[in-house]
């Protein structure tokens, strides 16, 4: 396992809001759960809003803690860890030679779990979607209702949304993602929501979504953000990444059992398999993204109509579409 940073989980690039599906996928230690929420408030550009109650609670996690927990689990299972930066690879017969900042390794299978700007994907020549958003977030003190807030509008967060996720009544994670100049919108949003914009971001990162044609190449598989296993509406990638990782682990096992590491084999045992599980959700998220294309007056109208007529449907809504 190659990781470029000394401290696992840092710098943090995530809010850590996940649905009930995450603790169903991985048995999380209790201390990683910072808060539990069961409702979200959705604000339209004119600040009218509706509330959505989740069927099951969503969890606010200690996000660096989650990485550390998964890292320790991998070590317990025998993973050998090196703090080195992956640089590139070349192919030689059945192996590939991986060059890092500190050395060269031979492997039959390279798993790129290296995030939204995956160098493994780029080196393998895999086409990466161009839908990119930059997110930034801070931790603020104040009085916060125990619900997730989502704020929409092209003057708030172009093509995405801003969020307030409380850790408790007095502390919240506040941020947004946007397709351009996120810092400008971040400062503007803090000012309108908190009354000041003096807080520097303590979380920042790239969100990339879309369905990649291939997430495998000869001797290579991508997983997590590197494979765009991410919800298109919310940018949440923890649950999908964990599901992708399970399919990936099964595929690795099959690959070694049959001693096959070529594109065709990996396409069948991994790429097609994870897509069966996750692509319907990704496509649904793409559909929901159409809200961003509407002019603001129509967005306001949609929010009002949902508030008036959609409440019954929304109380049984699967919040997993919106969280991670
Ligand atoms: C602002 C923001 C808020 C978000 N909020 C949520 C949320 O609330 N819920 C949710 O589910 N998702 C959220 N996401 C998305 C979520 O962060 C990602 O989906 C998730 O972290 C992906 O995990 P990953 O392990 O695939 O990639 P990453 O977390 O990016 O991990 C990649 C790892 O690879 C390492 N690495 C990269 N390149 C190299 C290299 N060349 N050599 C060695 N190591 C390398 C990195 O150091 C890092 O440790 C958010 C994203 C952003 C930007």
Tab-separated table of C-alpha atoms and ligand atoms in Angstrom:
chain	number	residue	atom	x	y	z
A	1	UNK	CA	0.000	0.000	0.000
A	2	UNK	CA	1.586	3.250	-1.137
A	3	UNK	CA	0.447	6.519	0.445
A	4	UNK	CA	2.108	9.839	-0.197
A	5	UNK	CA	1.157	11.482	3.120
A	6	UNK	CA	2.739	10.702	6.494
A	7	UNK	CA	-0.499	11.305	8.425
A	8	UNK	CA	-3.338	9.028	7.389
A	9	UNK	CA	-6.583	10.910	6.646
A	10	UNK	CA	-4.916	14.332	6.443
A	11	UNK	CA	-5.247	16.753	4.791
A	12	UNK	CA	-8.999	16.148	5.060
A	13	UNK	CA	-11.012	16.504	1.845
A	14	UNK	CA	-14.485	15.581	2.993
A	15	UNK	CA	-17.451	16.556	5.185
A	16	UNK	CA	-17.981	13.005	6.408
A	17	UNK	CA	-21.770	12.871	6.022
A	18	UNK	CA	-22.818	9.315	5.225
A	19	UNK	CA	-26.034	7.338	5.034
A	20	UNK	CA	-26.970	4.246	7.010
A	21	UNK	CA	-25.440	2.228	4.173
A	22	UNK	CA	-21.913	3.044	5.368
A	23	UNK	CA	-22.215	1.390	8.782
A	24	UNK	CA	-23.944	-1.495	6.972
A	25	UNK	CA	-20.960	-1.865	4.666
A	26	UNK	CA	-18.257	-1.428	7.317
A	27	UNK	CA	-18.615	-2.048	11.045
A	28	UNK	CA	-17.740	1.418	12.337
A	29	UNK	CA	-16.430	1.934	15.867
A	30	UNK	CA	-18.865	4.124	17.858
A	31	UNK	CA	-16.288	6.844	18.491
A	32	UNK	CA	-16.150	7.640	14.750
A	33	UNK	CA	-19.792	8.782	14.817
A	34	UNK	CA	-19.788	12.465	15.747
A	35	UNK	CA	-23.504	13.113	15.210
A	36	UNK	CA	-26.678	11.506	13.839
A	37	UNK	CA	-29.259	13.505	11.869
A	38	UNK	CA	-32.626	12.532	10.481
A	39	UNK	CA	-33.632	15.579	8.498
A	40	UNK	CA	-32.381	17.978	5.876
A	41	UNK	CA	-33.516	21.507	5.023
A	42	UNK	CA	-33.360	22.542	1.380
A	43	UNK	CA	-33.103	26.248	0.625
A	44	UNK	CA	-33.967	27.707	-2.771
A	45	UNK	CA	-32.259	30.833	-4.185
A	46	UNK	CA	-34.954	33.077	-2.659
A	47	UNK	CA	-34.414	31.318	0.707
A	48	UNK	CA	-37.765	29.559	0.757
A	49	UNK	CA	-37.206	26.041	1.999
A	50	UNK	CA	-38.660	22.612	2.544
A	51	UNK	CA	-37.699	19.964	5.005
A	52	UNK	CA	-37.020	16.361	4.203
A	53	UNK	CA	-37.147	13.681	6.850
A	54	UNK	CA	-34.958	10.700	6.235
A	55	UNK	CA	-36.252	7.146	6.538
A	56	UNK	CA	-33.093	6.291	8.466
A	57	UNK	CA	-30.540	8.462	10.221
A	58	UNK	CA	-27.531	9.868	8.447
A	59	UNK	CA	-24.191	9.981	10.225
A	60	UNK	CA	-21.638	12.744	10.630
A	61	UNK	CA	-18.291	10.995	10.894
A	62	UNK	CA	-14.840	11.801	12.175
A	63	UNK	CA	-13.550	11.686	8.595
A	64	UNK	CA	-9.773	11.488	9.210
A	65	UNK	CA	-10.674	8.905	11.898
A	66	UNK	CA	-12.483	6.796	9.261
A	67	UNK	CA	-9.368	6.713	7.051
A	68	UNK	CA	-7.206	5.801	10.057
A	69	UNK	CA	-9.639	3.032	11.045
A	70	UNK	CA	-9.653	1.526	7.509
A	71	UNK	CA	-5.877	1.889	7.309
A	72	UNK	CA	-5.411	0.018	10.608
A	73	UNK	CA	-7.825	-2.716	9.444
A	74	UNK	CA	-5.763	-3.176	6.275
A	75	UNK	CA	-2.565	-3.399	8.318
A	76	UNK	CA	-4.179	-5.983	10.633
A	77	UNK	CA	-4.954	-8.061	7.541
A	78	UNK	CA	-1.286	-7.945	6.560
A	79	UNK	CA	-0.988	-4.927	4.257
A	80	UNK	CA	2.523	-3.560	4.125
A	81	UNK	CA	2.517	0.221	4.060
A	82	UNK	CA	5.036	2.560	2.485
A	83	UNK	CA	4.962	6.335	2.618
A	84	UNK	CA	5.887	6.954	-1.008
A	85	UNK	CA	4.386	8.828	-3.915
A	86	UNK	CA	3.291	6.776	-6.927
A	87	UNK	CA	4.837	8.389	-10.016
A	88	UNK	CA	4.153	6.128	-12.995
A	89	UNK	CA	4.345	2.585	-14.288
A	90	UNK	CA	5.616	0.693	-17.317
A	91	UNK	CA	4.698	-2.789	-18.539
A	92	UNK	CA	7.140	-5.686	-18.817
A	93	UNK	CA	5.761	-9.111	-19.821
A	94	UNK	CA	3.088	-10.119	-17.324
A	95	UNK	CA	4.194	-7.628	-14.687
A	96	UNK	CA	4.089	-3.910	-14.416
A	97	UNK	CA	6.903	-1.892	-12.902
A	98	UNK	CA	5.689	0.784	-10.542
A	99	UNK	CA	7.969	3.742	-10.018
A	100	UNK	CA	7.540	5.691	-6.789
A	101	UNK	CA	9.335	8.615	-5.165
A	102	UNK	CA	11.560	6.066	-3.375
A	103	UNK	CA	11.894	2.999	-5.567
A	104	UNK	CA	10.563	0.560	-8.131
A	105	UNK	CA	8.145	-2.347	-7.485
A	106	UNK	CA	6.896	-5.157	-9.682
A	107	UNK	CA	3.274	-6.230	-9.502
A	108	UNK	CA	0.746	-8.233	-11.480
A	109	UNK	CA	-2.074	-5.956	-10.419
A	110	UNK	CA	-2.020	-2.267	-9.563
A	111	UNK	CA	-5.077	-0.794	-7.807
A	112	UNK	CA	-5.414	2.952	-8.237
A	113	UNK	CA	-7.236	4.223	-5.140
A	114	UNK	CA	-5.575	7.587	-5.530
A	115	UNK	CA	-8.539	9.934	-5.616
A	116	UNK	CA	-10.242	12.280	-8.050
A	117	UNK	CA	-7.022	13.281	-9.851
A	118	UNK	CA	-5.804	9.678	-10.118
A	119	UNK	CA	-2.295	9.480	-11.534
A	120	UNK	CA	-2.792	5.737	-11.976
A	121	UNK	CA	-5.790	6.425	-14.262
A	122	UNK	CA	-3.803	9.000	-16.218
A	123	UNK	CA	-0.765	6.734	-16.584
A	124	UNK	CA	-3.021	3.879	-17.742
A	125	UNK	CA	-4.495	6.222	-20.370
A	126	UNK	CA	-8.031	5.900	-18.991
A	127	UNK	CA	-10.439	8.643	-19.915
A	128	UNK	CA	-11.513	10.723	-16.915
A	129	UNK	CA	-14.805	12.707	-16.798
A	130	UNK	CA	-14.442	16.456	-17.039
A	131	UNK	CA	-17.172	17.307	-14.497
A	132	UNK	CA	-15.056	18.876	-11.786
A	133	UNK	CA	-16.097	20.849	-8.735
A	134	UNK	CA	-13.869	22.258	-6.032
A	135	UNK	CA	-15.154	22.049	-2.497
A	136	UNK	CA	-14.087	23.912	0.618
A	137	UNK	CA	-15.335	23.853	4.156
A	138	UNK	CA	-14.640	25.235	7.604
A	139	UNK	CA	-15.633	24.401	11.177
A	140	UNK	CA	-17.738	27.125	12.788
A	141	UNK	CA	-19.057	27.888	16.257
A	142	UNK	CA	-22.685	29.077	16.590
A	143	UNK	CA	-26.227	27.876	17.276
A	144	UNK	CA	-27.140	25.096	14.887
A	145	UNK	CA	-30.372	23.188	14.435
A	146	UNK	CA	-29.822	19.429	14.317
A	147	UNK	CA	-30.410	19.003	10.590
A	148	UNK	CA	-28.306	19.192	7.449
A	149	UNK	CA	-28.856	22.401	5.475
A	150	UNK	CA	-28.439	22.468	1.702
A	151	UNK	CA	-28.481	25.834	-0.079
A	152	UNK	CA	-29.032	26.100	-3.820
A	153	UNK	CA	-28.632	28.875	-6.366
A	154	UNK	CA	-26.163	30.111	-8.954
A	155	UNK	CA	-25.194	32.993	-6.670
A	156	UNK	CA	-24.606	30.610	-3.762
A	157	UNK	CA	-22.734	27.691	-5.350
A	158	UNK	CA	-22.878	27.478	-9.170
A	159	UNK	CA	-24.038	24.019	-10.293
A	160	UNK	CA	-23.678	22.573	-6.822
A	161	UNK	CA	-24.839	23.604	-3.337
A	162	UNK	CA	-23.621	24.935	-0.030
A	163	UNK	CA	-24.060	22.951	3.173
A	164	UNK	CA	-24.212	23.251	6.937
A	165	UNK	CA	-23.676	19.969	8.765
A	166	UNK	CA	-23.829	20.196	12.551
A	167	UNK	CA	-21.439	18.216	14.733
A	168	UNK	CA	-23.612	19.280	17.693
A	169	UNK	CA	-25.751	22.299	18.744
A	170	UNK	CA	-22.699	24.599	18.813
A	171	UNK	CA	-20.340	23.383	16.090
A	172	UNK	CA	-20.991	22.836	12.382
A	173	UNK	CA	-19.109	21.993	9.195
A	174	UNK	CA	-19.957	24.733	6.698
A	175	UNK	CA	-18.879	24.718	3.100
A	176	UNK	CA	-19.718	24.427	-0.550
A	177	UNK	CA	-18.536	23.184	-3.878
A	178	UNK	CA	-18.678	25.165	-7.085
A	179	UNK	CA	-17.624	24.836	-10.691
A	180	UNK	CA	-15.694	28.103	-10.641
A	181	UNK	CA	-14.103	30.518	-8.133
A	182	UNK	CA	-15.205	28.474	-5.074
A	183	UNK	CA	-13.309	30.741	-2.649
A	184	UNK	CA	-15.418	33.755	-3.660
A	185	UNK	CA	-18.663	31.834	-3.057
A	186	UNK	CA	-17.303	30.272	0.122
A	187	UNK	CA	-16.594	33.699	1.643
A	188	UNK	CA	-19.939	35.048	0.481
A	189	UNK	CA	-21.823	32.096	1.953
A	190	UNK	CA	-20.040	32.318	5.320
A	191	UNK	CA	-20.872	35.997	5.486
A	192	UNK	CA	-24.571	35.420	4.781
A	193	UNK	CA	-24.933	32.337	7.007
A	194	UNK	CA	-22.698	33.347	9.941
A	195	UNK	CA	-22.511	37.102	9.622
A	196	UNK	CA	-18.745	37.066	9.064
A	197	UNK	CA	-16.300	35.382	6.699
A	198	UNK	CA	-13.140	35.275	8.779
A	199	UNK	CA	-12.816	31.478	8.902
A	200	UNK	CA	-10.214	29.802	6.720
A	201	UNK	CA	-11.152	26.498	5.082
A	202	UNK	CA	-9.946	23.408	6.968
A	203	UNK	CA	-11.192	20.998	4.279
A	204	UNK	CA	-10.683	21.304	0.518
A	205	UNK	CA	-10.786	18.924	-2.392
A	206	UNK	CA	-11.950	18.013	-5.846
A	207	UNK	CA	-15.234	16.298	-6.672
A	208	UNK	CA	-15.348	14.579	-10.047
A	209	UNK	CA	-18.317	12.592	-11.260
A	210	UNK	CA	-19.655	10.796	-14.295
A	211	UNK	CA	-19.488	7.248	-15.573
A	212	UNK	CA	-16.056	6.280	-16.894
A	213	UNK	CA	-16.052	4.100	-20.001
A	214	UNK	CA	-13.335	1.921	-18.453
A	215	UNK	CA	-12.067	1.679	-14.894
A	216	UNK	CA	-9.682	-1.133	-15.806
A	217	UNK	CA	-6.742	-1.611	-18.134
A	218	UNK	CA	-4.283	-4.498	-18.463
A	219	UNK	CA	-3.004	-5.120	-14.887
A	220	UNK	CA	-4.814	-2.054	-13.531
A	221	UNK	CA	-8.044	-1.411	-11.626
A	222	UNK	CA	-9.352	1.882	-10.248
A	223	UNK	CA	-11.485	2.199	-7.141
A	224	UNK	CA	-13.183	4.986	-5.163
A	225	UNK	CA	-12.931	8.535	-6.485
A	226	UNK	CA	-10.285	7.366	-8.959
A	227	UNK	CA	-13.091	5.352	-10.634
A	228	UNK	CA	-15.663	8.136	-10.110
A	229	UNK	CA	-17.610	5.897	-7.730
A	230	UNK	CA	-19.368	8.974	-6.515
A	231	UNK	CA	-22.948	10.216	-6.315
A	232	UNK	CA	-23.518	12.749	-9.029
A	233	UNK	CA	-25.991	14.876	-7.100
A	234	UNK	CA	-24.281	15.219	-3.735
A	235	UNK	CA	-20.659	14.398	-4.581
A	236	UNK	CA	-20.748	11.802	-1.796
A	237	UNK	CA	-18.249	9.048	-2.404
A	238	UNK	CA	-17.713	7.210	0.866
A	239	UNK	CA	-20.502	4.631	0.571
A	240	UNK	CA	-20.017	4.083	-3.161
A	241	UNK	CA	-16.238	3.841	-2.719
A	242	UNK	CA	-16.665	1.209	-0.018
A	243	UNK	CA	-19.070	-0.794	-2.191
A	244	UNK	CA	-16.620	-0.441	-5.107
A	245	UNK	CA	-13.816	-1.645	-2.836
A	246	UNK	CA	-15.763	-4.806	-1.926
A	247	UNK	CA	-16.314	-5.652	-5.592
A	248	UNK	CA	-12.663	-4.828	-6.264
A	249	UNK	CA	-11.448	-7.152	-3.486
A	250	UNK	CA	-13.532	-10.038	-4.912
A	251	UNK	CA	-12.139	-9.319	-8.376
A	252	UNK	CA	-8.546	-9.364	-7.088
A	253	UNK	CA	-9.183	-12.767	-5.552
A	254	UNK	CA	-10.624	-14.153	-8.817
A	255	UNK	CA	-7.783	-12.635	-10.759
A	256	UNK	CA	-5.121	-14.401	-8.700
A	257	UNK	CA	-7.090	-17.670	-8.603
A	258	UNK	CA	-7.189	-17.755	-12.403
A	259	UNK	CA	-3.868	-15.947	-12.898
A	260	UNK	CA	-5.532	-13.516	-15.303
A	261	UNK	CA	-4.783	-9.806	-15.249
A	262	UNK	CA	-5.727	-8.673	-18.737
A	263	UNK	CA	-8.234	-5.978	-19.688
A	264	UNK	CA	-11.017	-8.398	-20.799
A	265	UNK	CA	-10.908	-10.395	-17.582
A	266	UNK	CA	-10.810	-7.327	-15.310
A	267	UNK	CA	-13.585	-5.694	-17.326
A	268	UNK	CA	-15.853	-8.683	-16.604
A	269	UNK	CA	-14.987	-9.389	-12.986
A	270	UNK	CA	-14.703	-5.785	-11.841
A	271	UNK	CA	-15.745	-2.928	-14.148
A	272	UNK	CA	-19.066	-4.487	-15.217
A	273	UNK	CA	-19.817	-5.772	-11.708
A	274	UNK	CA	-19.414	-2.492	-9.829
A	275	UNK	CA	-21.283	-0.629	-12.551
A	276	UNK	CA	-24.273	-2.994	-12.125
A	277	UNK	CA	-24.449	-1.930	-8.478
A	278	UNK	CA	-23.670	1.777	-8.679
A	279	UNK	CA	-24.424	3.203	-12.116
A	280	UNK	CA	-28.242	3.282	-11.636
A	281	UNK	CA	-27.702	5.518	-8.586
A	282	UNK	CA	-25.175	7.694	-10.421
A	283	UNK	CA	-27.622	8.176	-13.299
A	284	UNK	CA	-30.416	9.071	-10.884
A	285	UNK	CA	-28.108	11.688	-9.386
A	286	UNK	CA	-27.396	13.083	-12.879
A	287	UNK	CA	-31.138	13.485	-13.365
A	288	UNK	CA	-31.484	15.386	-10.086
A	289	UNK	CA	-28.686	17.684	-11.231
A	290	UNK	CA	-31.068	19.199	-13.778
A	291	UNK	CA	-32.307	21.430	-10.955
A	292	UNK	CA	-29.099	23.462	-11.437
A	293	UNK	CA	-29.968	24.139	-15.088
A	294	UNK	CA	-33.274	25.837	-14.269
A	295	UNK	CA	-33.491	29.617	-14.072
A	296	UNK	CA	-33.710	30.769	-10.468
A	297	UNK	CA	-37.406	31.693	-10.627
A	298	UNK	CA	-38.172	28.108	-11.691
A	299	UNK	CA	-35.955	26.708	-8.954
A	300	UNK	CA	-37.896	28.778	-6.424
A	301	UNK	CA	-41.134	27.456	-7.908
A	302	UNK	CA	-39.978	23.836	-7.703
A	303	UNK	CA	-39.023	24.274	-4.039
A	304	UNK	CA	-42.418	25.802	-3.263
A	305	UNK	CA	-44.271	23.033	-5.078
A	306	UNK	CA	-42.289	20.367	-3.256
A	307	UNK	CA	-43.125	22.056	0.014
A	308	UNK	CA	-46.832	22.221	-0.847
A	309	UNK	CA	-47.435	18.894	-2.546
A	310	UNK	CA	-44.443	16.632	-2.112
A	311	UNK	CA	-44.228	16.319	1.639
A	312	UNK	CA	-45.729	12.812	1.898
A	313	UNK	CA	-43.351	11.467	-0.735
A	314	UNK	CA	-40.389	13.186	0.844
A	315	UNK	CA	-40.940	11.779	4.324
A	316	UNK	CA	-40.231	8.353	2.856
A	317	UNK	CA	-37.458	9.571	0.573
A	318	UNK	CA	-34.188	7.634	0.466
A	319	UNK	CA	-31.748	10.164	1.865
A	320	UNK	CA	-28.906	8.100	0.486
A	321	UNK	CA	-29.307	9.945	-2.783
A	322	UNK	CA	-28.187	13.082	-1.062
A	323	UNK	CA	-25.600	12.024	1.474
A	324	UNK	CA	-22.566	9.845	1.147
B	1	LIG	C1	-15.336	19.306	0.164
B	1	LIG	C2	-15.753	17.861	0.013
B	1	LIG	C3	-16.751	17.351	0.829
B	1	LIG	C4	-17.138	16.024	0.682
B	1	LIG	N1	-18.103	15.545	1.516
B	1	LIG	C5	-18.484	14.251	1.430
B	1	LIG	C6	-19.456	13.721	2.327
B	1	LIG	O1	-19.980	14.408	3.197
B	1	LIG	N2	-19.791	12.416	2.190
B	1	LIG	C7	-19.213	11.618	1.246
B	1	LIG	O2	-19.575	10.432	1.149
B	1	LIG	N3	-18.276	12.089	0.385
B	1	LIG	C8	-17.898	13.384	0.460
B	1	LIG	N4	-16.932	13.867	-0.386
B	1	LIG	C9	-16.303	12.931	-1.318
B	1	LIG	C10	-15.306	12.056	-0.562
B	1	LIG	O3	-14.361	12.885	0.068
B	1	LIG	C11	-14.592	11.089	-1.499
B	1	LIG	O4	-15.538	10.417	-2.280
B	1	LIG	C12	-13.767	10.068	-0.736
B	1	LIG	O5	-12.855	10.681	0.122
B	1	LIG	C13	-13.021	9.216	-1.754
B	1	LIG	O6	-12.130	8.366	-1.124
B	1	LIG	P1	-10.918	7.752	-1.938
B	1	LIG	O7	-10.183	6.920	-0.948
B	1	LIG	O8	-11.384	7.144	-3.198
B	1	LIG	O9	-10.034	9.005	-2.375
B	1	LIG	P2	-9.255	10.033	-1.451
B	1	LIG	O10	-9.962	10.225	-0.167
B	1	LIG	O11	-8.954	11.204	-2.309
B	1	LIG	O12	-7.896	9.257	-1.119
B	1	LIG	C14	-6.885	9.088	-2.062
B	1	LIG	C15	-5.602	8.764	-1.330
B	1	LIG	O13	-4.591	8.516	-2.295
B	1	LIG	C16	-3.442	9.249	-1.928
B	1	LIG	N5	-2.711	9.550	-3.168
B	1	LIG	C17	-3.139	10.311	-4.213
B	1	LIG	N6	-2.214	10.348	-5.180
B	1	LIG	C18	-1.190	9.584	-4.737
B	1	LIG	C19	0.075	9.222	-5.316
B	1	LIG	N7	0.436	9.647	-6.529
B	1	LIG	N8	0.899	8.429	-4.589
B	1	LIG	C20	0.544	7.984	-3.330
B	1	LIG	N9	-0.624	8.287	-2.765
B	1	LIG	C21	-1.490	9.083	-3.455
B	1	LIG	C22	-3.940	10.491	-1.218
B	1	LIG	O14	-2.962	11.052	-0.365
B	1	LIG	C23	-5.134	9.926	-0.446
B	1	LIG	O15	-4.756	9.417	0.803
B	1	LIG	C24	-16.526	15.183	-0.292
B	1	LIG	C25	-15.532	15.715	-1.115
B	1	LIG	C26	-15.148	17.030	-0.972
B	1	LIG	C27	-14.083	17.585	-1.877
